Coordinates of C-alpha atoms in Angstrom, one line a residue:
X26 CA -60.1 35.2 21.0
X27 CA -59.5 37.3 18.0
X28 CA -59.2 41.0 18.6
X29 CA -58.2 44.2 16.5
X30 CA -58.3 47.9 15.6
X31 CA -58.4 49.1 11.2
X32 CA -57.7 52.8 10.6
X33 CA -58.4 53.8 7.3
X34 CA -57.7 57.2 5.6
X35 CA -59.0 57.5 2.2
X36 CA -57.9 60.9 0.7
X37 CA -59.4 61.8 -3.2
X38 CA -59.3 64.7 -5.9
X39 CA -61.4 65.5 -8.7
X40 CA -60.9 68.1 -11.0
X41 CA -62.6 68.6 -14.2
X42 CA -59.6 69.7 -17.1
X43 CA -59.9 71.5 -20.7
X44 CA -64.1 71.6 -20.0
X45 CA -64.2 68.0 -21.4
X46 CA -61.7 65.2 -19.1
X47 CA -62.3 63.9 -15.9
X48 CA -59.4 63.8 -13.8
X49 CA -59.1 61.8 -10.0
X50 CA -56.5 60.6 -7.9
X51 CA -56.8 59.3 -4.9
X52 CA -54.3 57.8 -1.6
X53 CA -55.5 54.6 0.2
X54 CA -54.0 53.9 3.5
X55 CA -54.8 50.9 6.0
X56 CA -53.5 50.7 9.6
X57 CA -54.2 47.5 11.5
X58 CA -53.3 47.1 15.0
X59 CA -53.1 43.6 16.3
X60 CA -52.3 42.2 19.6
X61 CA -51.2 39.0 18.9
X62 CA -50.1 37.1 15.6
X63 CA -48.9 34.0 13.9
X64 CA -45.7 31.8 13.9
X65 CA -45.5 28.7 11.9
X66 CA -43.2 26.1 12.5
X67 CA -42.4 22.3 11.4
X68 CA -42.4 19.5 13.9
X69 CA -41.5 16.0 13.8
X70 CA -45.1 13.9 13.1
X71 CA -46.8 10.6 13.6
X72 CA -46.1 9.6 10.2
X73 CA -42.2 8.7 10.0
X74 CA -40.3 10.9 6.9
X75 CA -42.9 13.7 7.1
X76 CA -43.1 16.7 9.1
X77 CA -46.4 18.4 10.6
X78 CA -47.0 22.2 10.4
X79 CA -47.5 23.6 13.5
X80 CA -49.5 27.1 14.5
X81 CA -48.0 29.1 17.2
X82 CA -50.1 32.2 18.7
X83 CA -48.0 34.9 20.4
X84 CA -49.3 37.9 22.1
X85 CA -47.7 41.2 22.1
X86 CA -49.0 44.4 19.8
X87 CA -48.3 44.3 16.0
X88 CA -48.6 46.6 13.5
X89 CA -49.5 46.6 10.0
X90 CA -49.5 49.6 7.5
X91 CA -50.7 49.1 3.6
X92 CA -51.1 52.2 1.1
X93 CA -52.0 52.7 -2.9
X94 CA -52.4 54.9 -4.8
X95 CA -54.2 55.7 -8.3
X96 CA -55.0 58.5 -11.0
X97 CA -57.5 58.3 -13.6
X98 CA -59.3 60.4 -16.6
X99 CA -61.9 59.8 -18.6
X100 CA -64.2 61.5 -20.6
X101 CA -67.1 61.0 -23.3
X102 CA -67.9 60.6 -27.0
X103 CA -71.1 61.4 -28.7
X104 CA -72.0 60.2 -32.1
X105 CA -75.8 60.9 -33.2
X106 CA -77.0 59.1 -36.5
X107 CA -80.1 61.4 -38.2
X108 CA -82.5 59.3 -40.7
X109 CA -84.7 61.5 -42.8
X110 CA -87.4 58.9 -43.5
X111 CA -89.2 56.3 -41.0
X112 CA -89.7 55.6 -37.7
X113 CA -86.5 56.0 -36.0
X114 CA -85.6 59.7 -36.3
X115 CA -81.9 59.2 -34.7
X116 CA -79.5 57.1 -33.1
X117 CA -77.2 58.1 -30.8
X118 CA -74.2 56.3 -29.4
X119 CA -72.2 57.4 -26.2
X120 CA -68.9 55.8 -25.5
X121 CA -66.9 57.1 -21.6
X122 CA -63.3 56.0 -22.2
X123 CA -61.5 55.7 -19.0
X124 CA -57.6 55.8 -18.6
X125 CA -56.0 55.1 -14.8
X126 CA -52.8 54.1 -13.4
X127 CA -52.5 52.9 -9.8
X128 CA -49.7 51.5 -7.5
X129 CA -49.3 48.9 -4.8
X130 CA -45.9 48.1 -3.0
X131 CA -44.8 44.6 -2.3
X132 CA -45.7 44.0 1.4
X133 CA -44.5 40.5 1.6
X134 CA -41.2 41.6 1.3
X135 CA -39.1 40.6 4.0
X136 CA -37.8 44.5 5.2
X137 CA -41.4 44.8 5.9
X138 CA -41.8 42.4 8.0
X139 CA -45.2 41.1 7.0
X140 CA -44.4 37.3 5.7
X141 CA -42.0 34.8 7.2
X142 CA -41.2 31.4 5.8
X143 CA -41.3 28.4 7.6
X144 CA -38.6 25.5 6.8
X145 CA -38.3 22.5 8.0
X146 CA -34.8 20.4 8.9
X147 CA -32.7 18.7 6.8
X148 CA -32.3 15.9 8.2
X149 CA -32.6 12.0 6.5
X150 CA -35.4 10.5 6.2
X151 CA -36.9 14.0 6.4
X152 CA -37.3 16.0 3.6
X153 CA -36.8 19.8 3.2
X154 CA -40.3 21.5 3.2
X155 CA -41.3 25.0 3.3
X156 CA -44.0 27.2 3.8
X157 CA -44.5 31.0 3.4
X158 CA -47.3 33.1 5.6
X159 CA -48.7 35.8 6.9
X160 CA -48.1 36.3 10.6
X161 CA -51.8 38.5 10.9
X162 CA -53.5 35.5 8.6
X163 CA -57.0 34.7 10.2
X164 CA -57.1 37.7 11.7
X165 CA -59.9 40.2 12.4
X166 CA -59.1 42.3 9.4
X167 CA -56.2 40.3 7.7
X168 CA -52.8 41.4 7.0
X169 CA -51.4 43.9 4.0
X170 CA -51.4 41.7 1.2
X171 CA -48.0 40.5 -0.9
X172 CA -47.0 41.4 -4.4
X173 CA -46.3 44.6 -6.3
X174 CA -48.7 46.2 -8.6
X175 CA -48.1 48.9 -10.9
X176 CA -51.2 48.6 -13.5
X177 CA -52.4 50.5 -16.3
X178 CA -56.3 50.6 -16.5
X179 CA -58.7 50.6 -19.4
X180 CA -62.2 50.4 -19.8
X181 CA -64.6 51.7 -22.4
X182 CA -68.4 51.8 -21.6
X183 CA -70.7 52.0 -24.5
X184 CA -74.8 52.9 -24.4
X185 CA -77.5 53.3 -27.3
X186 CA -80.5 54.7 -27.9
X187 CA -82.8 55.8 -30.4
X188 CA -85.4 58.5 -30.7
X189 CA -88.6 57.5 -32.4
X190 CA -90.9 60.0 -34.2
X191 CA -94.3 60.1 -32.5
X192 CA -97.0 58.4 -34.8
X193 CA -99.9 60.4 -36.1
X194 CA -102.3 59.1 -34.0
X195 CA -100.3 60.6 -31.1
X196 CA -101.8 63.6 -29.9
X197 CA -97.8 64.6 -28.3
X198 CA -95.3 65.9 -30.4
X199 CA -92.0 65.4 -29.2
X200 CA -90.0 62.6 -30.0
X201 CA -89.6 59.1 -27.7
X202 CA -86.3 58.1 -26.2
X203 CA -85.7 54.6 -26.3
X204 CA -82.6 52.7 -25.2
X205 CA -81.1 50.1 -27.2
X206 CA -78.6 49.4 -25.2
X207 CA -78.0 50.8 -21.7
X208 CA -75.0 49.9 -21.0
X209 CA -71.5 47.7 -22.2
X210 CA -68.3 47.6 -20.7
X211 CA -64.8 46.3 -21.7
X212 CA -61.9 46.5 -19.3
X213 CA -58.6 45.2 -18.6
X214 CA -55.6 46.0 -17.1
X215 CA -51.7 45.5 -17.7
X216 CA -49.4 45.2 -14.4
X217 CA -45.6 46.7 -15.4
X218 CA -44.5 45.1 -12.2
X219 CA -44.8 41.3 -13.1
X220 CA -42.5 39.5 -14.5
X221 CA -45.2 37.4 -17.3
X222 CA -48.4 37.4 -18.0
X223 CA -48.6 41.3 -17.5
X224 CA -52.1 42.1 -19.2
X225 CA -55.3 40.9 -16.7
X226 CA -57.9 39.0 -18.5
X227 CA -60.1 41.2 -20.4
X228 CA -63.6 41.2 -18.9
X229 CA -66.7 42.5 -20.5
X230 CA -70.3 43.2 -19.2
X231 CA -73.6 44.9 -20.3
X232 CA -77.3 45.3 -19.6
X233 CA -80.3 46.2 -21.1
X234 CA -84.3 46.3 -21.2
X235 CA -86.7 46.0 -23.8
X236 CA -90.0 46.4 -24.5
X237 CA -90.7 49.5 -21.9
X238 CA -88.3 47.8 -18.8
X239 CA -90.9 44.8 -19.0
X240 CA -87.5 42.5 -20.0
X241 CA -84.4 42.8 -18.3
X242 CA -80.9 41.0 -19.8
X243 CA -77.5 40.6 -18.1
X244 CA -74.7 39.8 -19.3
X245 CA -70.6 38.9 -18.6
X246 CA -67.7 37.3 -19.8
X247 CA -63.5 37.5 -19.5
X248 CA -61.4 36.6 -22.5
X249 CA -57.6 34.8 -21.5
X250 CA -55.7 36.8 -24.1
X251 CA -52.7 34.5 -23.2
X252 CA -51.9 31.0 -24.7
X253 CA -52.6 28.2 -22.2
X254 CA -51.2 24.4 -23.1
X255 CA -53.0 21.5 -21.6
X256 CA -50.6 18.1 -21.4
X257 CA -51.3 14.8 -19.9
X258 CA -49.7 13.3 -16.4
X259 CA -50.4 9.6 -15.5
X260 CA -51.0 9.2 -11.8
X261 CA -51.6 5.4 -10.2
X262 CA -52.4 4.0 -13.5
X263 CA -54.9 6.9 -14.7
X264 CA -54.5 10.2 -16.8
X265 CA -54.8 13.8 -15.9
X266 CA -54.8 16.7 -17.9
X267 CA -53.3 20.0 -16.6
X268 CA -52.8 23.5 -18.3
X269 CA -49.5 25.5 -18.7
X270 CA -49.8 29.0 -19.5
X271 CA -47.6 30.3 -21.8
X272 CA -46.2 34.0 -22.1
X273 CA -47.6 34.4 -25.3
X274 CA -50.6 36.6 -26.7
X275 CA -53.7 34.3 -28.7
X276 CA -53.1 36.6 -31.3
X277 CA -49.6 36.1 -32.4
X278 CA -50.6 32.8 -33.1
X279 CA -53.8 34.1 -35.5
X280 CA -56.0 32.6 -32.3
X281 CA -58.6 35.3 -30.9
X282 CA -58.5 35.6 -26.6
X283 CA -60.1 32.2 -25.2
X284 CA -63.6 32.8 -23.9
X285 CA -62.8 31.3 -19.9
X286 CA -66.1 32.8 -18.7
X287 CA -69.6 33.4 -19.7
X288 CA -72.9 34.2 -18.2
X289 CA -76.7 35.6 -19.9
X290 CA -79.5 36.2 -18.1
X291 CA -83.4 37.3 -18.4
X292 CA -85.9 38.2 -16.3
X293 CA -89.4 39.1 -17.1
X294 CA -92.4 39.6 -14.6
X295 CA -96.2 39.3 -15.7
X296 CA -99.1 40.7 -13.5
X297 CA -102.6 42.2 -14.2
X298 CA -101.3 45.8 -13.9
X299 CA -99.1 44.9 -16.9
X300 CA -101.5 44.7 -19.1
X301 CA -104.1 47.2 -17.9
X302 CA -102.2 50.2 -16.2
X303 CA -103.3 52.9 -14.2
X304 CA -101.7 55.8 -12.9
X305 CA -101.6 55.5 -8.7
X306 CA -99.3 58.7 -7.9
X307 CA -97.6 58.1 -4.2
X308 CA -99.1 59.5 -1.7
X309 CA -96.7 62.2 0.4
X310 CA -94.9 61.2 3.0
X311 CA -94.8 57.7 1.5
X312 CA -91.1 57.9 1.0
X313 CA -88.5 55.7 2.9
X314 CA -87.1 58.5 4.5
X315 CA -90.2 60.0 6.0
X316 CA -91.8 56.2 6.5
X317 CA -93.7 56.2 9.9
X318 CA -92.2 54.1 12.7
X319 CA -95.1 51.1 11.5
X320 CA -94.1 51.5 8.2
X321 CA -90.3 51.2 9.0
X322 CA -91.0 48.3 11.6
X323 CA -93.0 46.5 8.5
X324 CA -90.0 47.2 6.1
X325 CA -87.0 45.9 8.3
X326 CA -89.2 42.9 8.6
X327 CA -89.8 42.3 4.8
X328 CA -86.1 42.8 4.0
X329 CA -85.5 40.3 6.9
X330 CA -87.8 37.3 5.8
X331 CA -89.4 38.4 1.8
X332 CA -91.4 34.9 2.1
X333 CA -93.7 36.3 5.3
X334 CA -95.0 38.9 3.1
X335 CA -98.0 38.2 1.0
X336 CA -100.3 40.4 -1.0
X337 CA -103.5 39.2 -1.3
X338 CA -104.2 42.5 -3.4
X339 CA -102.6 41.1 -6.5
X340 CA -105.1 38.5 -8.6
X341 CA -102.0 36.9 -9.6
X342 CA -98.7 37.4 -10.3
X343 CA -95.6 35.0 -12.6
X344 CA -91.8 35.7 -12.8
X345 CA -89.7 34.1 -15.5
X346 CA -85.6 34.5 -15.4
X347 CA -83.5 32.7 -17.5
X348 CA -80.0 31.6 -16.6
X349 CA -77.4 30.5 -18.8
X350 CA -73.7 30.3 -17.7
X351 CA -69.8 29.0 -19.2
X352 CA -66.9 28.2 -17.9
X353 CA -63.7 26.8 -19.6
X354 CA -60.6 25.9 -17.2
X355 CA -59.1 24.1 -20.5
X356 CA -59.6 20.5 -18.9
X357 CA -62.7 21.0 -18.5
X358 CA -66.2 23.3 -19.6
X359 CA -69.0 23.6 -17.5
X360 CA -72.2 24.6 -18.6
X361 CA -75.3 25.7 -17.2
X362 CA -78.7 26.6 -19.0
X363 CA -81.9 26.7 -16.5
X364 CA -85.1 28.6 -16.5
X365 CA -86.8 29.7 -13.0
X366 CA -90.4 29.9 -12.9
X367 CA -92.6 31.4 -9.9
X368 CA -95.6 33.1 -8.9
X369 CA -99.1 32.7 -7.2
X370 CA -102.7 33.2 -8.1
X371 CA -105.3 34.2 -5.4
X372 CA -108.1 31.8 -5.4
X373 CA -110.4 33.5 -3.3
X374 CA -109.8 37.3 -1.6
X375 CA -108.6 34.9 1.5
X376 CA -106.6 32.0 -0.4
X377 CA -103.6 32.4 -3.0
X378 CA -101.2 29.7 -4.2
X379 CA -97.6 30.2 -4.4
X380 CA -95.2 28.1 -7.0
X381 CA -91.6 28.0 -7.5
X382 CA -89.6 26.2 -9.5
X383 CA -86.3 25.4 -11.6
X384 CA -86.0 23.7 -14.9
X385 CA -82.4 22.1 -16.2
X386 CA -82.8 22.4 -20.3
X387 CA -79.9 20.4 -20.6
X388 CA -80.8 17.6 -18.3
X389 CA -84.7 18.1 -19.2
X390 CA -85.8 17.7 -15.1
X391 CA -87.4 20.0 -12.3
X392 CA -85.0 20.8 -10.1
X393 CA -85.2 19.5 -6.4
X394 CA -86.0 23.5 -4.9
X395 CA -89.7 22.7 -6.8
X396 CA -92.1 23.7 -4.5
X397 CA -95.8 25.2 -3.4
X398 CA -97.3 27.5 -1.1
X399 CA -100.6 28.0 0.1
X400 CA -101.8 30.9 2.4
X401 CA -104.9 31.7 3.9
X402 CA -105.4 35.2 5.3
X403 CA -106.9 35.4 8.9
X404 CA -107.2 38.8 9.5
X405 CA -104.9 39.4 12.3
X406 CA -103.1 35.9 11.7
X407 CA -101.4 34.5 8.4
X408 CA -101.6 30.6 8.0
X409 CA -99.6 28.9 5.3
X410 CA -98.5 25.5 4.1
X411 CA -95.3 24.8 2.6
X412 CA -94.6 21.7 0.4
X413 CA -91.3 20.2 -1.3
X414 CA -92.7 17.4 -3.1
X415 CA -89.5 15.5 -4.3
X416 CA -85.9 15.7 -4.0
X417 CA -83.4 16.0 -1.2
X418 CA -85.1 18.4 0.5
X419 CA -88.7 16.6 0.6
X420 CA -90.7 18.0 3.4
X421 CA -94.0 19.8 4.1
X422 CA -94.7 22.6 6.9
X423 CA -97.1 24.5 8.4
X424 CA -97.0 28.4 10.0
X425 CA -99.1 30.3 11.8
X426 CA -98.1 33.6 12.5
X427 CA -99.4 37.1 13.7
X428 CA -99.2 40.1 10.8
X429 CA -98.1 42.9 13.7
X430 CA -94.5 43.5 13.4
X431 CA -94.0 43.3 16.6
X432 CA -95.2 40.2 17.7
X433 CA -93.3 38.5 15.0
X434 CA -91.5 35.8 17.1
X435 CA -94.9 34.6 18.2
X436 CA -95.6 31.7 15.4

């Protein structure tokens, strides 16, 4: 039986300086009170020259403290481009440095009381073994964790848009916004308190949407900016490779940071209101907030199972996302390149027909999650029919189930 108590006491500033910096600090502080924790000890085992780890619980109350604490400023840039002639009247470009430095104590030290290491004896055939833990490990809430931090932050975020001049035919006159690029981020971080490899791998991200939010694209990635060497080991007649980083920057040996990680994605949805649109302003009280208690009893079930809501008010409906991801450990790259397709298309005003499935465009096959859907609208009843028609998950099922919220468990 696990069992616990957390206490935490976040305290924060902000203060804006000289009209144009962002300043914050902020003091983090975790209590944990436990009433019982972990020993670990070595016993002699089955297996003759080896010794077993053993897990010990002991009751009695422990404590556990754990604080950091952080500053950071940042402000932001403007930079507007003015064109005299064309479409595009101006570009502007808005980059939010931010600067923070932030402080963790080591709380595996010993004085703290936190971590203990288990050792084995000494004793021929048995070798010396040893083991270092946390006595609150698999607790409730965990223990305060080990190492010391004291880390300089950087990121920069960068966004773009454009203002287009209003065509003649255009009976406004003021100017469109359009965003080019809505958001990218480059961070990193450089810990004064380790020994090597101080600076964090440098991580980027962004996202945008193009033509009027109808296309959505993700994106990620983290540079190693430190030299990593990969060797050969031969185990039971067969060769492994294994990396060795090196405290060395990429750089000082004319190399740019290793791309480790990767990741793009696209999503696009199609629908009839797409491509003829119409103006349907929400009616009041129509809001979350001031939802009726049918309205909130229908949500909490919608959130709670999306696949037992259908609406047979949409002729038809197709989502497309696109998934590409890289990963480089240096013995190895994994990549991942797939395109999602689903949707459904209402036969009659009773009948639609679900579809959903994946496509590997480097292995050129339908993934095994292929599968189709058919509904059938009974007024106070829903009855649908599930189908998997190949892989490991191959199966059919059928569902009938009552539309009241309340009677949702009936089926």
């Amino acid at each position: 039986l696990q069992n616990g108590f957390e206490h935490q006491i976040p305290i924060g500033f902000n203060q804006t300086i000289l009209k144009y910096f962002q300043f914050s600090t902020s003091v983090n502080y975790t209590e944990r009170w436990y009433f019982q924790h972990i020993n670990e000890r070595y016993a002699r085992g089955s297996v003759p020259g080896r010794d077993s780890l053993v897990y010990d619980t002991i009751g009695g109350f422990k404590r556990a403290g754990e604080y950091n604490v952080g500053a950071n400023i940042s402000t932001k840039i403007y930079g507007t481009m003015s064109f005299k002639k064309g479409s595009i009247q101006a570009i502007r470009y808005v980059a939010t440095p931010s600067i923070g430095v932030s402080f963790h104590p080591d709380f595996g030290d010993p004085s703290y009381g936190y971590y203990q290491t288990a050792v084995s004896d000494a004793t021929v055939p048995y070798q010396v073994s040893s083991q270092r833990y946390s006595i609150f490990q698999n607790s409730v809430y965990g223990g305060p964790s080990a190492g010391k931090s004291a880390a300089l932050t950087f990121s920069l975020n960068n966004s773009i848009e454009a203002k287009v001049r209003p065509k003649s035919t255009d009976t406004s006159t003021t100017a469109k916004k359009i965003k080019i690029l809505e958001g990218f981020t480059v961070s990193t971080s450089y810990n004064f308190a380790a020994d090597s490899l101080n600076l964090s791998p440098i991580s980027f991200s962004g996202h945008t949407s193009l033509f009027k939010d109808k296309l959505n694209i993700n994106f990620s990635g983290t540079f190693n900016p430190y030299t990593t060497l990969v060797r050969d080991s031969i185990s039971n007649g067969q060769i492994y490779k294994y990396r060795i980083p090196i405290n060395k920057f990429t750089w000082q040996n004319g190399k740019f940071p290793t791309l480790v990680q990767a990741s793009l994605s696209a999503s696009a949805s199609l629908n009839p209101a797409l491509f003829h649109p119409s103006v349907q302003p929400a009616a009041p009280g129509s809001t979350l907030q001031t939802a009726n208690p049918d309205q909130a009893a229908k949500l909490a079930l919608l959130n709670s199972d999306p696949s037992a809501y259908v609406d047979f008010n949409v002729p038809w409906n197709a989502s497309i996302n696109y998934s590409f991801s890289y990963s480089n450990n240096y013995t190895n790259t994994y990549v991942s390149n797939t395109v999602m397709l689903s949707g459904d298309v209402s036969v009659t005003k009773n009948w639609k027909v679900q579809y959903t499935t994946n496509y590997d465009l480097r292995k050129g096959q339908l993934s095994s999650a292929t599968s189709f859907g058919i509904y059938r609208n009974l007024h106070c009843w829903d009855l649908s029919f599930q189908w998997l028609p190949f892989g490991y998950y191959k199966s059919y099922n059928v569902t009938l189930r009552v539309k009241a919220a309340i009677l949702q468990d009936l089926k």
